[in-house]
Coordinates of C-alpha atoms in Angstrom, one line a residue:
M260 CA -0.1 -0.1 0.0
I261 CA 2.9 2.3 0.7
Q262 CA 4.2 2.1 -2.8
A263 CA 0.7 2.4 -4.3
T264 CA 0.3 5.7 -2.3
A265 CA 3.8 6.9 -3.4
L266 CA 2.7 6.2 -7.1
F267 CA -0.7 7.9 -6.7
T268 CA 0.9 10.9 -4.8
H269 CA 3.4 11.4 -7.5
A270 CA 0.9 11.2 -10.3
L271 CA -1.3 14.0 -8.4
N272 CA 1.6 16.1 -7.6
M273 CA 2.6 16.3 -11.3
L274 CA -0.9 17.5 -12.0
F275 CA -1.6 19.9 -9.1
H276 CA 1.7 21.3 -8.0
A277 CA 1.4 23.9 -10.8
P278 CA -2.1 24.0 -12.0
S279 CA -1.7 26.8 -14.5
T280 CA 1.1 24.9 -16.2
T281 CA -1.1 21.8 -16.3
L282 CA -4.0 23.7 -17.9
R283 CA -1.6 25.4 -20.3
V284 CA -0.3 22.0 -21.4
I285 CA -3.8 20.4 -21.9
L286 CA -5.8 23.5 -22.9
P287 CA -6.0 22.6 -26.7
A288 CA -7.6 19.3 -25.7
V289 CA -9.9 20.9 -23.0
L290 CA -11.2 23.4 -25.5
W291 CA -11.7 20.6 -28.0
V292 CA -13.7 18.4 -25.6
M293 CA -15.6 21.1 -24.1
G294 CA -16.4 22.7 -27.6
A295 CA -17.8 19.3 -28.5
A296 CA -20.0 19.1 -25.6
A297 CA -21.3 22.7 -26.2
A298 CA -21.9 22.0 -29.8
A299 CA -23.9 18.7 -28.9
G300 CA -25.9 20.8 -26.3
L301 CA -26.8 23.5 -28.7
L302 CA -27.4 21.4 -31.8
A303 CA -28.8 18.3 -30.4
G304 CA -30.7 19.3 -27.3
D305 CA -33.8 17.3 -28.1
A306 CA -31.7 14.1 -28.5
L307 CA -29.9 14.6 -25.3
G308 CA -33.3 15.3 -23.5
A309 CA -34.8 12.1 -24.9
M310 CA -31.7 10.1 -23.6
D311 CA -32.5 11.2 -20.1
Q312 CA -36.1 10.1 -20.2
V313 CA -37.6 6.7 -19.6
I314 CA -37.4 4.9 -23.0
E315 CA -41.1 4.0 -23.0
N316 CA -42.1 7.6 -22.6
A317 CA -39.6 9.2 -24.8
A318 CA -40.4 10.4 -28.3
P319 CA -37.9 9.4 -30.9
P320 CA -35.2 12.2 -31.3
P321 CA -34.7 13.8 -34.8
A322 CA -32.4 11.6 -36.8
G323 CA -30.4 14.7 -37.7
Q324 CA -29.7 15.4 -34.1
L325 CA -28.7 11.8 -33.3
L326 CA -26.1 12.1 -36.2
I327 CA -24.9 15.3 -34.6
L328 CA -24.7 13.8 -31.2
I329 CA -22.6 10.8 -32.6
A330 CA -20.3 13.3 -34.5
C331 CA -19.6 15.4 -31.3
G332 CA -19.2 12.2 -29.2
L333 CA -16.5 11.1 -31.5
A334 CA -14.9 14.5 -31.6
G335 CA -14.9 14.5 -27.8
I336 CA -13.3 11.1 -27.8
L337 CA -10.5 12.4 -30.1
G338 CA -10.1 15.3 -27.8
Y339 CA -9.5 13.1 -24.8
A340 CA -6.9 11.3 -26.9
L341 CA -5.1 14.7 -27.6
M342 CA -5.2 15.4 -23.7
A343 CA -3.5 12.1 -23.1
I344 CA -0.8 12.6 -25.7
L345 CA 0.0 16.2 -24.6
W346 CA 0.3 15.1 -20.9
H347 CA 2.4 12.0 -21.7
R348 CA 4.8 14.0 -23.9
Y349 CA 5.1 17.0 -21.5
V350 CA 6.2 14.7 -18.5
L351 CA 8.1 12.0 -20.3
L352 CA 10.0 14.6 -22.6
D353 CA 11.1 16.5 -19.6
H354 CA 8.7 19.6 -20.2
D355 CA 10.3 20.2 -23.6
G356 CA 7.7 22.7 -25.0
S357 CA 9.2 22.5 -28.5
A358 CA 8.3 18.8 -28.8
L359 CA 5.0 19.0 -27.0
R360 CA 2.6 19.1 -30.0
P361 CA 2.3 15.7 -31.8
G362 CA 2.2 15.4 -35.6
M363 CA -0.9 14.0 -37.3
G364 CA 0.8 10.7 -37.9
L365 CA 1.8 10.2 -34.2
F366 CA -1.8 11.4 -33.2
W367 CA -3.6 8.8 -35.4
A368 CA -1.1 6.1 -34.4
Y369 CA -2.0 6.8 -30.8
V370 CA -5.7 6.6 -31.6
W371 CA -5.1 3.3 -33.3
R372 CA -3.3 2.0 -30.3
A373 CA -6.0 3.0 -28.1
I374 CA -8.6 1.1 -30.2
V375 CA -6.4 -2.0 -30.2
L376 CA -6.0 -1.6 -26.4
G377 CA -9.7 -1.2 -25.9
F378 CA -10.5 -4.3 -27.9
A379 CA -7.9 -6.3 -25.8
Q380 CA -9.3 -4.8 -22.6
F381 CA -12.8 -5.9 -23.7
L382 CA -11.8 -9.5 -24.4
A383 CA -9.9 -9.7 -21.1
A384 CA -12.7 -8.1 -19.1
I385 CA -15.4 -10.6 -20.4
P386 CA -14.4 -13.2 -17.6
I387 CA -14.6 -10.5 -15.0
G388 CA -18.0 -9.4 -16.2
L389 CA -19.3 -13.1 -16.2
A390 CA -17.9 -13.5 -12.7
M391 CA -19.7 -10.5 -11.4
L392 CA -22.9 -11.6 -13.0
L393 CA -22.7 -15.0 -11.4
L394 CA -21.9 -13.4 -8.1
G395 CA -24.8 -11.1 -8.4
G396 CA -27.1 -14.0 -9.1
L397 CA -25.8 -15.9 -6.1
T398 CA -26.2 -12.9 -3.7
G399 CA -29.6 -11.7 -5.0
S400 CA -30.5 -8.2 -6.0
S401 CA -30.2 -6.1 -2.8
P402 CA -28.9 -2.7 -3.3
A403 CA -25.9 -3.3 -1.0
A404 CA -24.8 -6.4 -2.8
L405 CA -25.2 -4.8 -6.1
L406 CA -23.2 -1.8 -5.0
L407 CA -20.4 -4.0 -3.6
I408 CA -20.4 -6.0 -6.8
G409 CA -20.2 -3.0 -8.7
L410 CA -17.2 -1.6 -6.8
V411 CA -15.3 -4.9 -7.0
A412 CA -15.9 -5.0 -10.8
G413 CA -14.7 -1.4 -11.1
V414 CA -11.5 -2.1 -9.2
A415 CA -10.9 -5.2 -11.3
F416 CA -11.4 -3.2 -14.5
L417 CA -9.1 -0.4 -13.4
W418 CA -6.5 -3.0 -12.4
L419 CA -6.6 -4.6 -15.8
A420 CA -6.3 -1.2 -17.4
L421 CA -3.3 -0.4 -15.5
R422 CA -1.6 -3.5 -16.5
L423 CA -2.2 -3.2 -20.1
S424 CA -2.2 0.5 -20.9
L425 CA 1.5 1.3 -20.8
V426 CA 1.1 1.1 -24.6
L427 CA -0.4 4.5 -24.7
P428 CA 2.4 6.6 -23.2
A429 CA 4.7 4.5 -25.5
A430 CA 2.6 5.5 -28.5
A431 CA 2.6 9.1 -27.4
L432 CA 6.4 9.1 -27.6
G433 CA 6.2 7.5 -31.1
H434 CA 7.4 4.0 -29.7
V435 CA 5.7 0.7 -30.2
M436 CA 4.9 -1.4 -27.4
S437 CA 2.6 -4.5 -27.5
V438 CA -0.1 -5.2 -24.9
R439 CA 1.7 -8.3 -23.9
D440 CA 5.0 -6.1 -23.2
S441 CA 2.9 -3.9 -21.1
W442 CA 1.5 -6.8 -19.1
R443 CA 5.2 -8.1 -18.5
A444 CA 6.5 -4.6 -17.6
T445 CA 3.8 -4.2 -14.9
E446 CA 4.3 -7.7 -13.5
P447 CA 6.6 -6.5 -10.7
L448 CA 3.9 -4.2 -9.4
A449 CA 0.9 -6.5 -10.0
G450 CA 0.0 -6.5 -6.4
T451 CA 0.6 -2.9 -5.9
L452 CA -1.6 -2.0 -8.7
W453 CA -4.7 -3.5 -7.0
A454 CA -4.3 -0.9 -4.2
L455 CA -3.8 1.8 -6.8
A456 CA -6.8 0.8 -8.6
V457 CA -8.7 1.1 -5.3
L458 CA -7.5 4.5 -4.9
L459 CA -8.4 5.5 -8.5
A460 CA -12.0 4.0 -7.9
V461 CA -12.3 6.4 -4.8
V462 CA -11.4 9.3 -7.1
N463 CA -14.0 8.1 -9.7
T464 CA -16.6 7.7 -7.1
L465 CA -15.9 11.1 -5.6
L466 CA -16.3 12.7 -8.8
G467 CA -19.7 10.8 -9.5
V468 CA -20.8 12.1 -6.1
I469 CA -19.9 15.6 -7.3
A470 CA -21.6 15.2 -10.4
S471 CA -24.8 13.9 -8.7
M472 CA -24.8 17.1 -6.4
L473 CA -24.3 19.6 -9.2
L474 CA -26.5 18.0 -11.7
P475 CA -28.2 20.9 -13.7
A476 CA -31.6 20.4 -15.3
D477 CA -30.5 21.4 -18.8
P478 CA -29.3 18.4 -20.7
G479 CA -26.6 20.5 -22.4
L480 CA -25.3 22.0 -19.2
R481 CA -25.3 18.5 -17.8
L482 CA -23.3 17.2 -20.7
M483 CA -20.7 19.9 -20.2
L484 CA -20.4 19.3 -16.5
D485 CA -20.1 15.5 -17.1
S486 CA -17.4 16.3 -19.9
L487 CA -15.5 18.4 -17.4
L488 CA -15.5 15.7 -14.7
Y489 CA -14.6 13.1 -17.1
L490 CA -11.7 15.2 -18.2
I491 CA -10.4 15.4 -14.6
E492 CA -10.9 11.7 -14.1
G493 CA -9.2 10.8 -17.3
L494 CA -6.3 13.1 -16.6
V495 CA -5.7 11.5 -13.2
F496 CA -5.6 8.1 -14.9
V497 CA -3.3 9.4 -17.7
S498 CA -1.0 10.9 -15.1
M499 CA -0.9 7.5 -13.4
L500 CA 0.0 5.9 -16.6
T501 CA 2.7 8.3 -17.3
T502 CA 4.2 7.8 -13.8
L503 CA 4.1 4.0 -14.3
Y504 CA 5.8 4.3 -17.7
G505 CA 8.5 6.7 -16.3
H506 CA 9.2 4.4 -13.3
L507 CA 8.9 1.0 -14.9
I508 CA 10.1 1.6 -18.4
E509 CA 12.5 4.6 -17.9
G510 CA 13.7 3.8 -14.6
R511 CA 12.7 7.2 -13.0
E512 CA 12.5 7.6 -9.3
L513 CA 9.3 8.6 -7.6
G514 CA 10.9 11.4 -5.6

């Protein structure tokens, strides 16, 4: 747990010891993501509203708005990818501002690696999901049991992501790392990463609580709030991957 706390603290310290610098580094991605969310709210408000209603009582949203919503969603995902690349490169290239911006080739290579990684994680997560479903059937449908099962599943998925995702900071630097290589590289910290997954799950839960407390009535505003919180949640995870890559692959100390 001590090593997990050290990794977690280091990742957060990189983000928050100079908040203005962090914001400057990721600002293009923040504007991209929030712009996509704002566009979705303005141009596809009816579709967003329909998604928030009970399916049986919701009128079908306009097809054009659904297409806009899909386009904005894809744009937002690409914005998240840009945020990750910018932060990986800023930290791992030792704050070299001249090398911060990725070329288009590197950007799309990163997106491709993220797609491959997502597919690998999906396949690896199937046994976890089946086990959780079986456990849910054995324990019944009580709210407490379902909450506990959800938390356990969330921690397991985060642990799996930490084990497999070193391919992403490698891709941000223009290097090729396989999912198998990431699994092998994180083997020395396999136990520690369980504790780290718990810490990340706590952060995600707290952000979820904040979102539920600040939930605005307007679907567009709600989407922008969710996008902002997902940016924070994603940035913490990205910083964690950056820390693990620097420590395990590049041999950096956690001081």
